[in-house]
Amino acid sequence: MNTKLQLLVRRAKLKFARVLFLKSFYRTTVIFKDKFGDDITIPEFEVVQWIESGLKLHKEGDNCKFCHGKLDFSDVKSKIAQYKENKRHKATEKLKKFREQLLSLLESIKSIEKESKTYSTNIGKEIDKHFTAIFTKKNTIEAFITSCQSKIDNIEIQEYFDFELLEKTLIDIEKSITAISITKNEQLLELRKKHNNLTTLVKGAIGLEILQSVTIKDKLKEVKEKEVELKEKRENNKKKQQEIQDLKQEKSLTKDFADFVSQILNEINISLKVTLDTDNRNYIIKSTNENATLTIKDISEGEKNLLALLFFYYELFADNKQQRIKPEIELIIVDDPISSMDDSNKFYILELMKNLLELPNQQVFVMTHSWEDFCNLTFGKKAWEDKTDKNGIETKSKYATFEIRKSNGKSEIVKAKNIEKPYKYLFKEIYNFSQKHEGQATTECEIYHYPNVIRRVFEEWYSFKIGEELNLTSAQLGRLVNDFKITDDKTKTELGVLLKVCNILSHSINGSKNPQEIHQASKCLMKLIESTDPLHYNKMKQ
């Protein structure tokens, strides 16, 4: 009985295609009364539509794609617009839409006719009269469609159309549909009540049997105990699964880093690799040549710095492909990463730093003591170039460059806009230093800094000028005197001081440094370059 009721309820829920009033037919009344005799020269509606569709395939200046003749695109487009605005054309368009509405109404009635037997079977014969009332309207609607089509075919003649009968027909159909819907809902509500009552009776009988049965009580108790046991096991299993997942994740992270570092070391020809111990928890450094395990004391300072920087770089990213920065990282600061590396590793580290600077939506600071590294890092990156478009919207530059300078014993940060090449930057440093008076104070920083800069400028200039490498020792004095054709003893003496500063003071960390000799060496170098290569001298000092 319960199953039968559910089946009846399900069938009674069949969707019913309702018919809406076609309220727009009032606007069509006047069209049937009009003859449109003055517009007989206007092309047929379908012809206008065909021409308009064909014109969409063309553009100004095209030949006709159908006959390949000359096409006056603007003239055709203008005439189509005139035709579409024509009274006769608009009337035909409205009639076609009206006919489509009548056809849709007829299809709805046919659909209702197909569902009538299902409704009669499940709801009752009392609704048959309402279905019959709807079906009798089918011939009337067909007659309306025929009349509408006749007017479309002969729009220049008057056509009688009984709009009052159409309105009455629509109202009668709507009333019949409403009556069927009300009866259906009443029957459905009654079936649901019966179903709910039966469900309550069955549940009550089952509940009473359970309360009075000792066997069922014992089984229920056993089931509850099993449920508690099962819950505990599920919780324990969940904890174990989490532990397994944590271990897998930890192993994955450590192994990914070991593989990452080993691949990089191999690419830059360093005979080291990083592996994991037997517990997969600790890293081991090994020699790739002998597969021997090494300690941190067995590798160079440059290799230590490289490993530390690679670990820092790897830990920035949330994925093992180094594409997504960890979301908790808001700011990245790297202090002098390149100058602390061996020369063979500098190029690779430079590329890593460039990758960091290219990260989107990330604030990155990279600091360096080397002007050469600074130039390499900023190469191709336009700083301080804010732009404003024609709409007044300002776009900030992606990069900013700064330089820390000493002024009167104090450090200050200034914008570095015009970044000079390393050689010119160092040349200007020595030139400015050489222009000081001997009595002016020389800071301790300058005492240690300038000898090395003097040596670098001298070596690069000599190598370019003469085309040979120069080992700046006192033994080279004769070679320099001969190269630059120096004859007077004073210049020879000054050149000897220059060699001393370049050879001893630029490499020595301990021991005293003579500020006067350093200043004399700078003046000697500038004097030598000016007398030998005045064009170079004047360009570099600017």
PDB file of N, CA and C in Angstrom, residues 421-493:
ATOM      1  N   LYS A 421      79.319  52.601 -15.232  1.00  0.00           N
ATOM      2  CA  LYS A 421      80.029  51.332 -15.285  1.00  0.00           C
ATOM      3  C   LYS A 421      81.117  51.315 -14.211  1.00  0.00           C
ATOM      4  N   PRO A 422      81.474  50.114 -13.722  1.00  0.00           N
ATOM      5  CA  PRO A 422      82.396  50.005 -12.590  1.00  0.00           C
ATOM      6  C   PRO A 422      83.709  50.764 -12.782  1.00  0.00           C
ATOM      7  N   TYR A 423      84.304  50.647 -13.968  1.00  0.00           N
ATOM      8  CA  TYR A 423      85.599  51.283 -14.186  1.00  0.00           C
ATOM      9  C   TYR A 423      85.486  52.807 -14.058  1.00  0.00           C
ATOM     10  N   LYS A 424      84.461  53.380 -14.696  1.00  0.00           N
ATOM     11  CA  LYS A 424      84.315  54.835 -14.639  1.00  0.00           C
ATOM     12  C   LYS A 424      84.022  55.292 -13.215  1.00  0.00           C
ATOM     13  N   TYR A 425      83.238  54.523 -12.498  1.00  0.00           N
ATOM     14  CA  TYR A 425      82.913  54.872 -11.119  1.00  0.00           C
ATOM     15  C   TYR A 425      84.183  54.918 -10.266  1.00  0.00           C
ATOM     16  N   LEU A 426      85.041  53.890 -10.409  1.00  0.00           N
ATOM     17  CA  LEU A 426      86.281  53.835  -9.636  1.00  0.00           C
ATOM     18  C   LEU A 426      87.250  54.937 -10.078  1.00  0.00           C
ATOM     19  N   PHE A 427      87.296  55.192 -11.388  1.00  0.00           N
ATOM     20  CA  PHE A 427      88.172  56.246 -11.915  1.00  0.00           C
ATOM     21  C   PHE A 427      87.825  57.592 -11.277  1.00  0.00           C
ATOM     22  N   LYS A 428      86.526  57.905 -11.227  1.00  0.00           N
ATOM     23  CA  LYS A 428      86.097  59.188 -10.656  1.00  0.00           C
ATOM     24  C   LYS A 428      86.430  59.269  -9.169  1.00  0.00           C
ATOM     25  N   GLU A 429      86.357  58.112  -8.491  1.00  0.00           N
ATOM     26  CA  GLU A 429      86.723  58.092  -7.070  1.00  0.00           C
ATOM     27  C   GLU A 429      88.182  58.542  -6.898  1.00  0.00           C
ATOM     28  N   ILE A 430      89.079  57.954  -7.685  1.00  0.00           N
ATOM     29  CA  ILE A 430      90.507  58.282  -7.567  1.00  0.00           C
ATOM     30  C   ILE A 430      90.771  59.711  -8.031  1.00  0.00           C
ATOM     31  N   TYR A 431      90.065  60.109  -9.088  1.00  0.00           N
ATOM     32  CA  TYR A 431      90.253  61.486  -9.573  1.00  0.00           C
ATOM     33  C   TYR A 431      89.868  62.496  -8.490  1.00  0.00           C
ATOM     34  N   ASN A 432      88.705  62.300  -7.872  1.00  0.00           N
ATOM     35  CA  ASN A 432      88.250  63.225  -6.819  1.00  0.00           C
ATOM     36  C   ASN A 432      89.205  63.212  -5.625  1.00  0.00           C
ATOM     37  N   PHE A 433      89.711  62.019  -5.307  1.00  0.00           N
ATOM     38  CA  PHE A 433      90.656  61.911  -4.195  1.00  0.00           C
ATOM     39  C   PHE A 433      91.956  62.634  -4.525  1.00  0.00           C
ATOM     40  N   SER A 434      92.391  62.539  -5.781  1.00  0.00           N
ATOM     41  CA  SER A 434      93.661  63.167  -6.179  1.00  0.00           C
ATOM     42  C   SER A 434      93.571  64.694  -6.158  1.00  0.00           C
ATOM     43  N   GLN A 435      92.351  65.216  -6.267  1.00  0.00           N
ATOM     44  CA  GLN A 435      92.176  66.661  -6.301  1.00  0.00           C
ATOM     45  C   GLN A 435      92.193  67.293  -4.900  1.00  0.00           C
ATOM     46  N   LYS A 436      92.185  66.468  -3.876  1.00  0.00           N
ATOM     47  CA  LYS A 436      92.252  66.998  -2.510  1.00  0.00           C
ATOM     48  C   LYS A 436      93.648  67.549  -2.215  1.00  0.00           C
ATOM     49  N   HIS A 437      93.716  68.492  -1.278  1.00  0.00           N
ATOM     50  CA  HIS A 437      95.009  68.993  -0.810  1.00  0.00           C
ATOM     51  C   HIS A 437      95.592  68.003   0.179  1.00  0.00           C
ATOM     52  N   GLU A 438      96.908  67.985   0.258  1.00  0.00           N
ATOM     53  CA  GLU A 438      97.559  67.030   1.160  1.00  0.00           C
ATOM     54  C   GLU A 438      97.187  67.274   2.609  1.00  0.00           C
ATOM     55  N   GLY A 439      96.817  68.468   2.921  1.00  0.00           N
ATOM     56  CA  GLY A 439      96.484  68.778   4.308  1.00  0.00           C
ATOM     57  C   GLY A 439      95.088  68.331   4.713  1.00  0.00           C
ATOM     58  N   GLN A 440      94.258  68.035   3.710  1.00  0.00           N
ATOM     59  CA  GLN A 440      92.904  67.605   4.031  1.00  0.00           C
ATOM     60  C   GLN A 440      92.926  66.230   4.690  1.00  0.00           C
ATOM     61  N   ALA A 441      92.000  66.039   5.651  1.00  0.00           N
ATOM     62  CA  ALA A 441      91.965  64.798   6.435  1.00  0.00           C
ATOM     63  C   ALA A 441      91.557  63.628   5.548  1.00  0.00           C
ATOM     64  N   THR A 442      92.212  62.492   5.745  1.00  0.00           N
ATOM     65  CA  THR A 442      91.853  61.255   5.063  1.00  0.00           C
ATOM     66  C   THR A 442      91.332  60.276   6.111  1.00  0.00           C
ATOM     67  N   THR A 443      90.103  59.797   5.920  1.00  0.00           N
ATOM     68  CA  THR A 443      89.492  58.918   6.921  1.00  0.00           C
ATOM     69  C   THR A 443      90.157  57.549   6.894  1.00  0.00           C
ATOM     70  N   GLU A 444      89.959  56.812   7.977  1.00  0.00           N
ATOM     71  CA  GLU A 444      90.528  55.464   8.062  1.00  0.00           C
ATOM     72  C   GLU A 444      89.945  54.564   6.981  1.00  0.00           C
ATOM     73  N   CYS A 445      88.645  54.795   6.679  1.00  0.00           N
ATOM     74  CA  CYS A 445      87.989  54.004   5.627  1.00  0.00           C
ATOM     75  C   CYS A 445      88.674  54.237   4.287  1.00  0.00           C
ATOM     76  N   GLU A 446      89.014  55.504   3.993  1.00  0.00           N
ATOM     77  CA  GLU A 446      89.666  55.832   2.731  1.00  0.00           C
ATOM     78  C   GLU A 446      91.069  55.244   2.656  1.00  0.00           C
ATOM     79  N   ILE A 447      91.780  55.210   3.780  1.00  0.00           N
ATOM     80  CA  ILE A 447      93.139  54.665   3.825  1.00  0.00           C
ATOM     81  C   ILE A 447      93.149  53.203   3.387  1.00  0.00           C
ATOM     82  N   TYR A 448      92.137  52.449   3.813  1.00  0.00           N
ATOM     83  CA  TYR A 448      92.067  51.039   3.458  1.00  0.00           C
ATOM     84  C   TYR A 448      91.420  50.813   2.084  1.00  0.00           C
ATOM     85  N   HIS A 449      90.601  51.751   1.678  1.00  0.00           N
ATOM     86  CA  HIS A 449      89.825  51.569   0.454  1.00  0.00           C
ATOM     87  C   HIS A 449      90.590  51.978  -0.809  1.00  0.00           C
ATOM     88  N   TYR A 450      91.243  53.155  -0.794  1.00  0.00           N
ATOM     89  CA  TYR A 450      91.795  53.723  -2.012  1.00  0.00           C
ATOM     90  C   TYR A 450      92.947  52.932  -2.627  1.00  0.00           C
ATOM     91  N   PRO A 451      93.851  52.305  -1.856  1.00  0.00           N
ATOM     92  CA  PRO A 451      94.927  51.538  -2.511  1.00  0.00           C
ATOM     93  C   PRO A 451      94.400  50.453  -3.456  1.00  0.00           C
ATOM     94  N   ASN A 452      93.380  49.755  -3.021  1.00  0.00           N
ATOM     95  CA  ASN A 452      92.811  48.700  -3.864  1.00  0.00           C
ATOM     96  C   ASN A 452      92.156  49.279  -5.113  1.00  0.00           C
ATOM     97  N   VAL A 453      91.469  50.430  -4.960  1.00  0.00           N
ATOM     98  CA  VAL A 453      90.824  51.071  -6.107  1.00  0.00           C
ATOM     99  C   VAL A 453      91.877  51.576  -7.095  1.00  0.00           C
ATOM    100  N   ILE A 454      92.979  52.166  -6.573  1.00  0.00           N
ATOM    101  CA  ILE A 454      94.070  52.644  -7.432  1.00  0.00           C
ATOM    102  C   ILE A 454      94.631  51.491  -8.254  1.00  0.00           C
ATOM    103  N   ARG A 455      94.836  50.351  -7.600  1.00  0.00           N
ATOM    104  CA  ARG A 455      95.380  49.175  -8.289  1.00  0.00           C
ATOM    105  C   ARG A 455      94.439  48.713  -9.407  1.00  0.00           C
ATOM    106  N   ARG A 456      93.132  48.646  -9.123  1.00  0.00           N
ATOM    107  CA  ARG A 456      92.174  48.162 -10.120  1.00  0.00           C
ATOM    108  C   ARG A 456      92.101  49.090 -11.332  1.00  0.00           C
ATOM    109  N   VAL A 457      92.104  50.395 -11.088  1.00  0.00           N
ATOM    110  CA  VAL A 457      92.050  51.356 -12.196  1.00  0.00           C
ATOM    111  C   VAL A 457      93.320  51.269 -13.042  1.00  0.00           C
ATOM    112  N   PHE A 458      94.480  51.190 -12.343  1.00  0.00           N
ATOM    113  CA  PHE A 458      95.756  51.120 -13.051  1.00  0.00           C
ATOM    114  C   PHE A 458      95.818  49.859 -13.930  1.00  0.00           C
ATOM    115  N   GLU A 459      95.429  48.698 -13.368  1.00  0.00           N
ATOM    116  CA  GLU A 459      95.493  47.433 -14.108  1.00  0.00           C
ATOM    117  C   GLU A 459      94.581  47.448 -15.334  1.00  0.00           C
ATOM    118  N   GLU A 460      93.347  47.923 -15.149  1.00  0.00           N
ATOM    119  CA  GLU A 460      92.403  47.914 -16.272  1.00  0.00           C
ATOM    120  C   GLU A 460      92.840  48.893 -17.354  1.00  0.00           C
ATOM    121  N   TRP A 461      93.281  50.079 -16.959  1.00  0.00           N
ATOM    122  CA  TRP A 461      93.707  51.069 -17.949  1.00  0.00           C
ATOM    123  C   TRP A 461      94.942  50.595 -18.723  1.00  0.00           C
ATOM    124  N   TYR A 462      95.926  50.048 -17.993  1.00  0.00           N
ATOM    125  CA  TYR A 462      97.155  49.572 -18.627  1.00  0.00           C
ATOM    126  C   TYR A 462      96.847  48.423 -19.591  1.00  0.00           C
ATOM    127  N   SER A 463      95.975  47.486 -19.155  1.00  0.00           N
ATOM    128  CA  SER A 463      95.649  46.339 -19.993  1.00  0.00           C
ATOM    129  C   SER A 463      94.989  46.781 -21.291  1.00  0.00           C
ATOM    130  N   PHE A 464      94.114  47.786 -21.204  1.00  0.00           N
ATOM    131  CA  PHE A 464      93.447  48.293 -22.401  1.00  0.00           C
ATOM    132  C   PHE A 464      94.413  49.106 -23.275  1.00  0.00           C
ATOM    133  N   LYS A 465      95.248  49.918 -22.608  1.00  0.00           N
ATOM    134  CA  LYS A 465      96.133  50.828 -23.338  1.00  0.00           C
ATOM    135  C   LYS A 465      97.270  50.083 -24.019  1.00  0.00           C
ATOM    136  N   ILE A 466      97.914  49.179 -23.300  1.00  0.00           N
ATOM    137  CA  ILE A 466      99.102  48.495 -23.808  1.00  0.00           C
ATOM    138  C   ILE A 466      98.730  47.162 -24.457  1.00  0.00           C
ATOM    139  N   GLY A 467      97.621  46.555 -23.978  1.00  0.00           N
ATOM    140  CA  GLY A 467      97.224  45.258 -24.529  1.00  0.00           C
ATOM    141  C   GLY A 467      97.904  44.089 -23.875  1.00  0.00           C
ATOM    142  N   GLU A 468      98.475  44.294 -22.665  1.00  0.00           N
ATOM    143  CA  GLU A 468      99.145  43.217 -21.946  1.00  0.00           C
ATOM    144  C   GLU A 468      98.760  43.283 -20.473  1.00  0.00           C
ATOM    145  N   GLU A 469      98.839  42.114 -19.796  1.00  0.00           N
ATOM    146  CA  GLU A 469      98.584  42.083 -18.360  1.00  0.00           C
ATOM    147  C   GLU A 469      99.811  42.640 -17.628  1.00  0.00           C
ATOM    148  N   LEU A 470      99.562  43.188 -16.407  1.00  0.00           N
ATOM    149  CA  LEU A 470     100.654  43.801 -15.651  1.00  0.00           C
ATOM    150  C   LEU A 470     100.580  43.362 -14.202  1.00  0.00           C
ATOM    151  N   ASN A 471     101.672  42.753 -13.712  1.00  0.00           N
ATOM    152  CA  ASN A 471     101.768  42.395 -12.300  1.00  0.00           C
ATOM    153  C   ASN A 471     102.423  43.569 -11.574  1.00  0.00           C
ATOM    154  N   LEU A 472     101.632  44.312 -10.821  1.00  0.00           N
ATOM    155  CA  LEU A 472     102.097  45.573 -10.242  1.00  0.00           C
ATOM    156  C   LEU A 472     103.017  45.339  -9.037  1.00  0.00           C
ATOM    157  N   THR A 473     104.304  45.144  -9.332  1.00  0.00           N
ATOM    158  CA  THR A 473     105.338  45.043  -8.294  1.00  0.00           C
ATOM    159  C   THR A 473     106.431  46.047  -8.622  1.00  0.00           C
ATOM    160  N   SER A 474     107.311  46.277  -7.638  1.00  0.00           N
ATOM    161  CA  SER A 474     108.402  47.243  -7.852  1.00  0.00           C
ATOM    162  C   SER A 474     109.339  46.798  -8.966  1.00  0.00           C
ATOM    163  N   ALA A 475     109.346  45.482  -9.275  1.00  0.00           N
ATOM    164  CA  ALA A 475     110.206  44.956 -10.334  1.00  0.00           C
ATOM    165  C   ALA A 475     109.743  45.415 -11.717  1.00  0.00           C
ATOM    166  N   GLN A 476     108.513  45.923 -11.808  1.00  0.00           N
ATOM    167  CA  GLN A 476     107.975  46.343 -13.099  1.00  0.00           C
ATOM    168  C   GLN A 476     108.259  47.809 -13.411  1.00  0.00           C
ATOM    169  N   LEU A 477     109.015  48.491 -12.514  1.00  0.00           N
ATOM    170  CA  LEU A 477     109.254  49.922 -12.704  1.00  0.00           C
ATOM    171  C   LEU A 477     109.943  50.195 -14.044  1.00  0.00           C
ATOM    172  N   GLY A 478     110.951  49.398 -14.346  1.00  0.00           N
ATOM    173  CA  GLY A 478     111.683  49.604 -15.593  1.00  0.00           C
ATOM    174  C   GLY A 478     110.782  49.416 -16.820  1.00  0.00           C
ATOM    175  N   ARG A 479     109.912  48.437 -16.743  1.00  0.00           N
ATOM    176  CA  ARG A 479     108.985  48.171 -17.863  1.00  0.00           C
ATOM    177  C   ARG A 479     108.057  49.358 -18.075  1.00  0.00           C
ATOM    178  N   LEU A 480     107.525  49.927 -16.973  1.00  0.00           N
ATOM    179  CA  LEU A 480     106.612  51.061 -17.075  1.00  0.00           C
ATOM    180  C   LEU A 480     107.333  52.306 -17.588  1.00  0.00           C
ATOM    181  N   VAL A 481     108.597  52.522 -17.097  1.00  0.00           N
ATOM    182  CA  VAL A 481     109.388  53.672 -17.564  1.00  0.00           C
ATOM    183  C   VAL A 481     109.603  53.585 -19.071  1.00  0.00           C
ATOM    184  N   ASN A 482     109.875  52.362 -19.541  1.00  0.00           N
ATOM    185  CA  ASN A 482     110.094  52.168 -20.976  1.00  0.00           C
ATOM    186  C   ASN A 482     108.801  52.320 -21.775  1.00  0.00           C
ATOM    187  N   ASP A 483     107.664  51.741 -21.227  1.00  0.00           N
ATOM    188  CA  ASP A 483     106.378  51.810 -21.941  1.00  0.00           C
ATOM    189  C   ASP A 483     105.918  53.246 -22.129  1.00  0.00           C
ATOM    190  N   PHE A 484     106.087  54.066 -21.081  1.00  0.00           N
ATOM    191  CA  PHE A 484     105.562  55.435 -21.132  1.00  0.00           C
ATOM    192  C   PHE A 484     106.652  56.488 -21.387  1.00  0.00           C
ATOM    193  N   LYS A 485     107.910  55.965 -21.671  1.00  0.00           N
ATOM    194  CA  LYS A 485     109.022  56.853 -22.049  1.00  0.00           C
ATOM    195  C   LYS A 485     109.254  57.962 -21.023  1.00  0.00           C
ATOM    196  N   ILE A 486     109.380  57.549 -19.771  1.00  0.00           N
ATOM    197  CA  ILE A 486     109.608  58.484 -18.662  1.00  0.00           C
ATOM    198  C   ILE A 486     111.116  58.690 -18.512  1.00  0.00           C
ATOM    199  N   THR A 487     111.551  59.960 -18.463  1.00  0.00           N
ATOM    200  CA  THR A 487     112.987  60.272 -18.404  1.00  0.00           C
ATOM    201  C   THR A 487     113.389  60.978 -17.117  1.00  0.00           C
ATOM    202  N   ASP A 488     112.517  61.788 -16.529  1.00  0.00           N
ATOM    203  CA  ASP A 488     112.939  62.573 -15.347  1.00  0.00           C
ATOM    204  C   ASP A 488     112.826  61.716 -14.099  1.00  0.00           C
ATOM    205  N   ASP A 489     113.753  61.972 -13.163  1.00  0.00           N
ATOM    206  CA  ASP A 489     113.859  61.186 -11.929  1.00  0.00           C
ATOM    207  C   ASP A 489     112.643  61.392 -11.018  1.00  0.00           C
ATOM    208  N   LYS A 490     112.091  62.587 -10.988  1.00  0.00           N
ATOM    209  CA  LYS A 490     110.943  62.849 -10.101  1.00  0.00           C
ATOM    210  C   LYS A 490     109.752  61.960 -10.466  1.00  0.00           C
ATOM    211  N   THR A 491     109.460  61.869 -11.767  1.00  0.00           N
ATOM    212  CA  THR A 491     108.327  61.037 -12.208  1.00  0.00           C
ATOM    213  C   THR A 491     108.608  59.567 -11.923  1.00  0.00           C
ATOM    214  N   LYS A 492     109.900  59.163 -12.083  1.00  0.00           N
ATOM    215  CA  LYS A 492     110.239  57.770 -11.766  1.00  0.00           C
ATOM    216  C   LYS A 492     109.994  57.464 -10.295  1.00  0.00           C
ATOM    217  N   THR A 493     110.375  58.427  -9.431  1.00  0.00           N
ATOM    218  CA  THR A 493     110.166  58.241  -7.987  1.00  0.00           C
ATOM    219  C   THR A 493     108.663  58.138  -7.673  1.00  0.00           C
TER     220      THR A 493
END
